[in-house]
Each structure stands twice: as structure tokens, then as C-alpha cells.
Amino acid sequence: MKEEFVTFEKFNNQNSAKELGALIAEQNIDFILEDNSLTFDPAFANNDFGKEYCIKIRKSDFEKANKVLVEIAENEINDVDKDYYLFGFTVDELVDVVSKSDEWNKFDVSLAKKILKNKGRELKPEEIEKIKQQRILELSQPEEGQKIYIILGYLTAFLGGFLGIFIGWHLLTYKKTLPNGNRI
């Protein structure tokens, strides 16, 4: 069975997406650059607000691709200015950056680790791995707000509305991708 490509990173800028694609292609990782931009701009403003470019890779390549990005970030943190915003973070905020690394870019996570080390709060690799596993368990939990959608969906379906059908379809097909590539 052919392995499915899953969204790895999203960008608002096509050049940034192409740069990442080139970096991971150097590591022999197959990828797909997908343009999910709006085809019609309802505001006729011709802005980049509706632009979205996705790099998709196989789930089995997530770890390898993440290692490539971490190595690049590790090299870049040596050249950061001292007025970079992370230097103003407290130790607890920096630990939060590391623990929620899926919400931050690799550069910020690597820099947060370095700042923590300089502040005397170095996170050991085992501790970071434990934090990552806890975060994946946390993200795997169903979202709480779905009960309201289910009630609203039943109510509008009984009233004969298409909104109820749409809500039901959305709840049935919605999946999110975890930082390790699993889809739930």
C-alpha cells in the first residue's frame, strides 16, 4: 500500500515553501508542494491573505525532516541579535516554548533551549522527549467544543436545514495532524 502524504508545514509565501522543499529534497525526502490558496478574492484586494502553500511529506519522513530543520536552526542561533524577543522571556515562558514546540518554529525552539541553558535551566534530551510525548497525548484528546456543534447539528437537521448536514459532515471528516505525523 502506498503511504499517504501528510501536511508537514504551511506557508503564506510560495518562495518560503519552495526553500523548505529544496532543503528536504537534499535529504532524499519526497515532498509535494500544494497550493491551497483561495482561487477567488472576494474583496478584490489582490492581497496575500488567502494564500496558503503546504509542504506534504510521508509520515515516515516527519522525524528526518524535523531533524533537518533543527540542524539549520542550531546553526542560525549563533548569529541572533541580543534584542531578539525571546531574550525577554522568563524561564517559565521559555520552557513553555520548548514544551509546545509544535506551535513555534524550529529556530525559536532552539534559541529557547540555548537561553534556558545560559540561565542555568538546561533541559536534558530525556526531559524534552518526555515533554514531547506528553504534548502528543494532550493534542490527541478530542476538542471540547464539539458537543455544541453536535447539538446544533441535530437541531438544525430536525428543522430541515442544510447547516445540520454540513456540521455532521464536518465532524465526521475532520482530522488533525499531530507533530509526529499521525492523523486523528
Tab-separated table of C-alpha atoms in Angstrom:
chain	number	residue	atom	x	y	z
A	1	MET	CA	0.000	0.000	0.000
A	2	LYS	CA	1.326	3.410	-0.958
A	3	GLU	CA	1.930	5.709	2.011
A	4	GLU	CA	-0.157	8.880	2.124
A	5	PHE	CA	1.434	12.336	2.041
A	6	VAL	CA	0.552	14.443	5.100
A	7	THR	CA	0.912	18.200	5.626
A	8	PHE	CA	4.267	18.949	7.255
A	9	GLU	CA	4.402	22.771	7.116
A	10	LYS	CA	2.148	25.577	5.882
A	11	PHE	CA	3.316	28.895	4.434
A	12	ASN	CA	1.769	32.169	3.246
A	13	ASN	CA	4.619	32.637	0.798
A	14	GLN	CA	5.384	30.308	-2.098
A	15	ASN	CA	9.122	31.079	-2.041
A	16	SER	CA	9.411	30.015	1.612
A	17	ALA	CA	7.620	26.775	0.792
A	18	LYS	CA	9.948	26.149	-2.147
A	19	GLU	CA	13.011	26.793	0.047
A	20	LEU	CA	11.853	24.186	2.556
A	21	GLY	CA	11.099	21.807	-0.294
A	22	ALA	CA	14.648	22.234	-1.626
A	23	LEU	CA	16.133	21.623	1.832
A	24	ILE	CA	14.258	18.401	2.421
A	25	ALA	CA	14.807	17.230	-1.149
A	26	GLU	CA	18.572	17.402	-0.456
A	27	GLN	CA	17.957	14.737	2.214
A	28	ASN	CA	16.167	12.481	-0.319
A	29	ILE	CA	12.749	13.143	1.177
A	30	ASP	CA	9.925	13.117	-1.347
A	31	PHE	CA	7.517	16.016	-0.964
A	32	ILE	CA	4.547	17.646	-2.616
A	33	LEU	CA	4.103	21.420	-2.791
A	34	GLU	CA	0.371	22.038	-2.713
A	35	ASP	CA	-1.271	25.402	-3.393
A	36	ASN	CA	-4.339	25.719	-1.136
A	37	SER	CA	-4.852	29.417	-1.868
A	38	LEU	CA	-8.267	30.888	-2.443
A	39	THR	CA	-8.972	30.938	-6.157
A	40	PHE	CA	-11.268	33.936	-5.848
A	41	ASP	CA	-10.550	37.023	-3.746
A	42	PRO	CA	-13.989	38.213	-2.602
A	43	ALA	CA	-12.579	41.590	-1.529
A	44	PHE	CA	-10.937	42.172	-4.931
A	45	ALA	CA	-7.980	43.486	-2.944
A	46	ASN	CA	-5.420	41.205	-4.592
A	47	ASN	CA	-3.728	40.635	-1.245
A	48	ASP	CA	-1.877	37.612	0.114
A	49	PHE	CA	-4.298	36.959	2.971
A	50	GLY	CA	-5.873	33.916	1.318
A	51	LYS	CA	-2.562	32.400	0.200
A	52	GLU	CA	-1.594	29.038	1.648
A	53	TYR	CA	1.093	26.701	0.428
A	54	CYS	CA	1.595	23.296	2.047
A	55	ILE	CA	4.609	21.035	2.024
A	56	LYS	CA	3.404	17.447	2.299
A	57	ILE	CA	5.664	14.522	3.101
A	58	ARG	CA	5.194	10.912	4.110
A	59	LYS	CA	4.501	10.283	7.783
A	60	SER	CA	7.601	8.094	7.976
A	61	ASP	CA	9.761	11.089	6.921
A	62	PHE	CA	8.495	13.505	9.612
A	63	GLU	CA	11.308	12.757	12.043
A	64	LYS	CA	14.005	13.047	9.366
A	65	ALA	CA	12.594	16.348	8.076
A	66	ASN	CA	12.330	17.740	11.603
A	67	LYS	CA	15.989	16.855	12.224
A	68	VAL	CA	16.982	18.803	9.096
A	69	LEU	CA	15.109	21.887	10.318
A	70	VAL	CA	16.576	21.601	13.823
A	71	GLU	CA	20.131	21.362	12.434
A	72	ILE	CA	19.590	24.503	10.353
A	73	ALA	CA	18.122	26.337	13.358
A	74	GLU	CA	21.059	25.245	15.560
A	75	ASN	CA	23.458	26.857	13.070
A	76	GLU	CA	21.430	30.073	12.840
A	77	ILE	CA	21.047	30.739	16.590
A	78	ASN	CA	24.696	31.735	16.885
A	79	ASP	CA	24.063	34.827	14.728
A	80	VAL	CA	20.960	36.148	16.522
A	81	ASP	CA	20.801	39.752	17.746
A	82	LYS	CA	20.683	40.310	21.500
A	83	ASP	CA	17.430	42.282	21.161
A	84	TYR	CA	15.538	39.265	19.773
A	85	TYR	CA	12.194	38.983	21.577
A	86	LEU	CA	12.901	35.590	23.203
A	87	PHE	CA	15.658	37.127	25.337
A	88	GLY	CA	12.919	38.981	27.251
A	89	PHE	CA	11.045	35.764	28.134
A	90	THR	CA	11.054	34.342	31.654
A	91	VAL	CA	12.316	30.821	32.373
A	92	ASP	CA	8.718	29.530	32.584
A	93	GLU	CA	7.842	31.124	29.240
A	94	LEU	CA	10.931	29.609	27.616
A	95	VAL	CA	10.058	26.166	28.990
A	96	ASP	CA	6.578	26.685	27.515
A	97	VAL	CA	8.141	27.450	24.105
A	98	VAL	CA	10.092	24.182	24.262
A	99	SER	CA	7.155	22.147	25.558
A	100	LYS	CA	4.821	23.475	22.837
A	101	SER	CA	7.391	23.243	20.074
A	102	ASP	CA	4.685	22.367	17.544
A	103	GLU	CA	3.343	25.935	17.899
A	104	TRP	CA	6.747	27.585	17.394
A	105	ASN	CA	9.291	27.487	14.587
A	106	LYS	CA	12.439	25.405	14.984
A	107	PHE	CA	14.650	28.491	15.300
A	108	ASP	CA	12.700	29.830	18.296
A	109	VAL	CA	12.684	26.425	20.000
A	110	SER	CA	16.456	26.003	19.551
A	111	LEU	CA	17.089	29.541	20.777
A	112	ALA	CA	14.807	28.990	23.796
A	113	LYS	CA	16.863	25.900	24.715
A	114	LYS	CA	20.089	27.902	24.427
A	115	ILE	CA	18.723	30.772	26.553
A	116	LEU	CA	17.488	28.293	29.163
A	117	LYS	CA	20.945	26.735	29.272
A	118	ASN	CA	22.511	30.172	29.760
A	119	LYS	CA	20.040	30.885	32.575
A	120	GLY	CA	21.004	27.647	34.323
A	121	ARG	CA	17.878	25.652	33.412
A	122	GLU	CA	19.161	23.227	30.780
A	123	LEU	CA	16.611	20.683	29.564
A	124	LYS	CA	18.090	17.228	29.133
A	125	PRO	CA	17.196	15.213	25.987
A	126	GLU	CA	15.210	12.691	28.079
A	127	GLU	CA	13.204	15.533	29.619
A	128	ILE	CA	12.499	17.038	26.191
A	129	GLU	CA	11.375	13.638	24.855
A	130	LYS	CA	9.060	13.204	27.839
A	131	ILE	CA	7.613	16.694	27.219
A	132	LYS	CA	7.042	15.841	23.529
A	133	GLN	CA	5.228	12.594	24.393
A	134	GLN	CA	3.046	14.441	26.923
A	135	ARG	CA	2.254	17.101	24.300
A	136	ILE	CA	1.216	14.468	21.748
A	137	LEU	CA	-1.097	12.874	24.332
A	138	GLU	CA	-2.523	16.306	25.087
A	139	LEU	CA	-3.117	17.085	21.399
A	140	SER	CA	-4.666	13.645	20.840
A	141	GLN	CA	-7.575	14.457	23.133
A	142	PRO	CA	-10.842	15.415	21.392
A	143	GLU	CA	-11.666	19.090	21.363
A	144	GLU	CA	-14.277	20.133	23.926
A	145	GLY	CA	-16.313	22.496	21.729
A	146	GLN	CA	-17.675	19.688	19.547
A	147	LYS	CA	-20.635	18.979	21.854
A	148	ILE	CA	-22.143	22.327	20.946
A	149	TYR	CA	-21.717	21.578	17.234
A	150	ILE	CA	-23.333	18.162	17.647
A	151	ILE	CA	-26.372	19.635	19.440
A	152	LEU	CA	-26.638	22.452	16.894
A	153	GLY	CA	-26.287	19.939	14.049
A	154	TYR	CA	-29.115	17.720	15.341
A	155	LEU	CA	-31.321	20.729	15.991
A	156	THR	CA	-30.880	22.186	12.503
A	157	ALA	CA	-31.150	18.748	10.856
A	158	PHE	CA	-34.528	18.175	12.520
A	159	LEU	CA	-35.617	21.593	11.313
A	160	GLY	CA	-34.699	20.559	7.760
A	161	GLY	CA	-31.644	22.769	7.363
A	162	PHE	CA	-28.567	22.131	5.298
A	163	LEU	CA	-26.479	23.563	8.125
A	164	GLY	CA	-27.060	20.395	10.158
A	165	ILE	CA	-25.925	18.224	7.273
A	166	PHE	CA	-22.809	20.362	6.819
A	167	ILE	CA	-21.968	20.243	10.552
A	168	GLY	CA	-22.393	16.460	10.579
A	169	TRP	CA	-20.174	16.046	7.535
A	170	HIS	CA	-17.511	18.314	9.076
A	171	LEU	CA	-17.477	16.418	12.382
A	172	LEU	CA	-17.304	13.102	10.549
A	173	THR	CA	-14.400	14.018	8.278
A	174	TYR	CA	-12.334	16.461	10.386
A	175	LYS	CA	-8.841	15.235	11.211
A	176	LYS	CA	-5.849	17.000	12.672
A	177	THR	CA	-2.194	16.161	12.125
A	178	LEU	CA	-0.036	15.742	15.221
A	179	PRO	CA	3.602	16.893	15.305
A	180	ASN	CA	4.764	13.311	14.781
A	181	GLY	CA	2.701	12.930	11.587
A	182	ASN	CA	-0.159	10.864	12.995
A	183	ARG	CA	-3.637	11.966	11.950
A	184	ILE	CA	-6.521	11.737	14.425
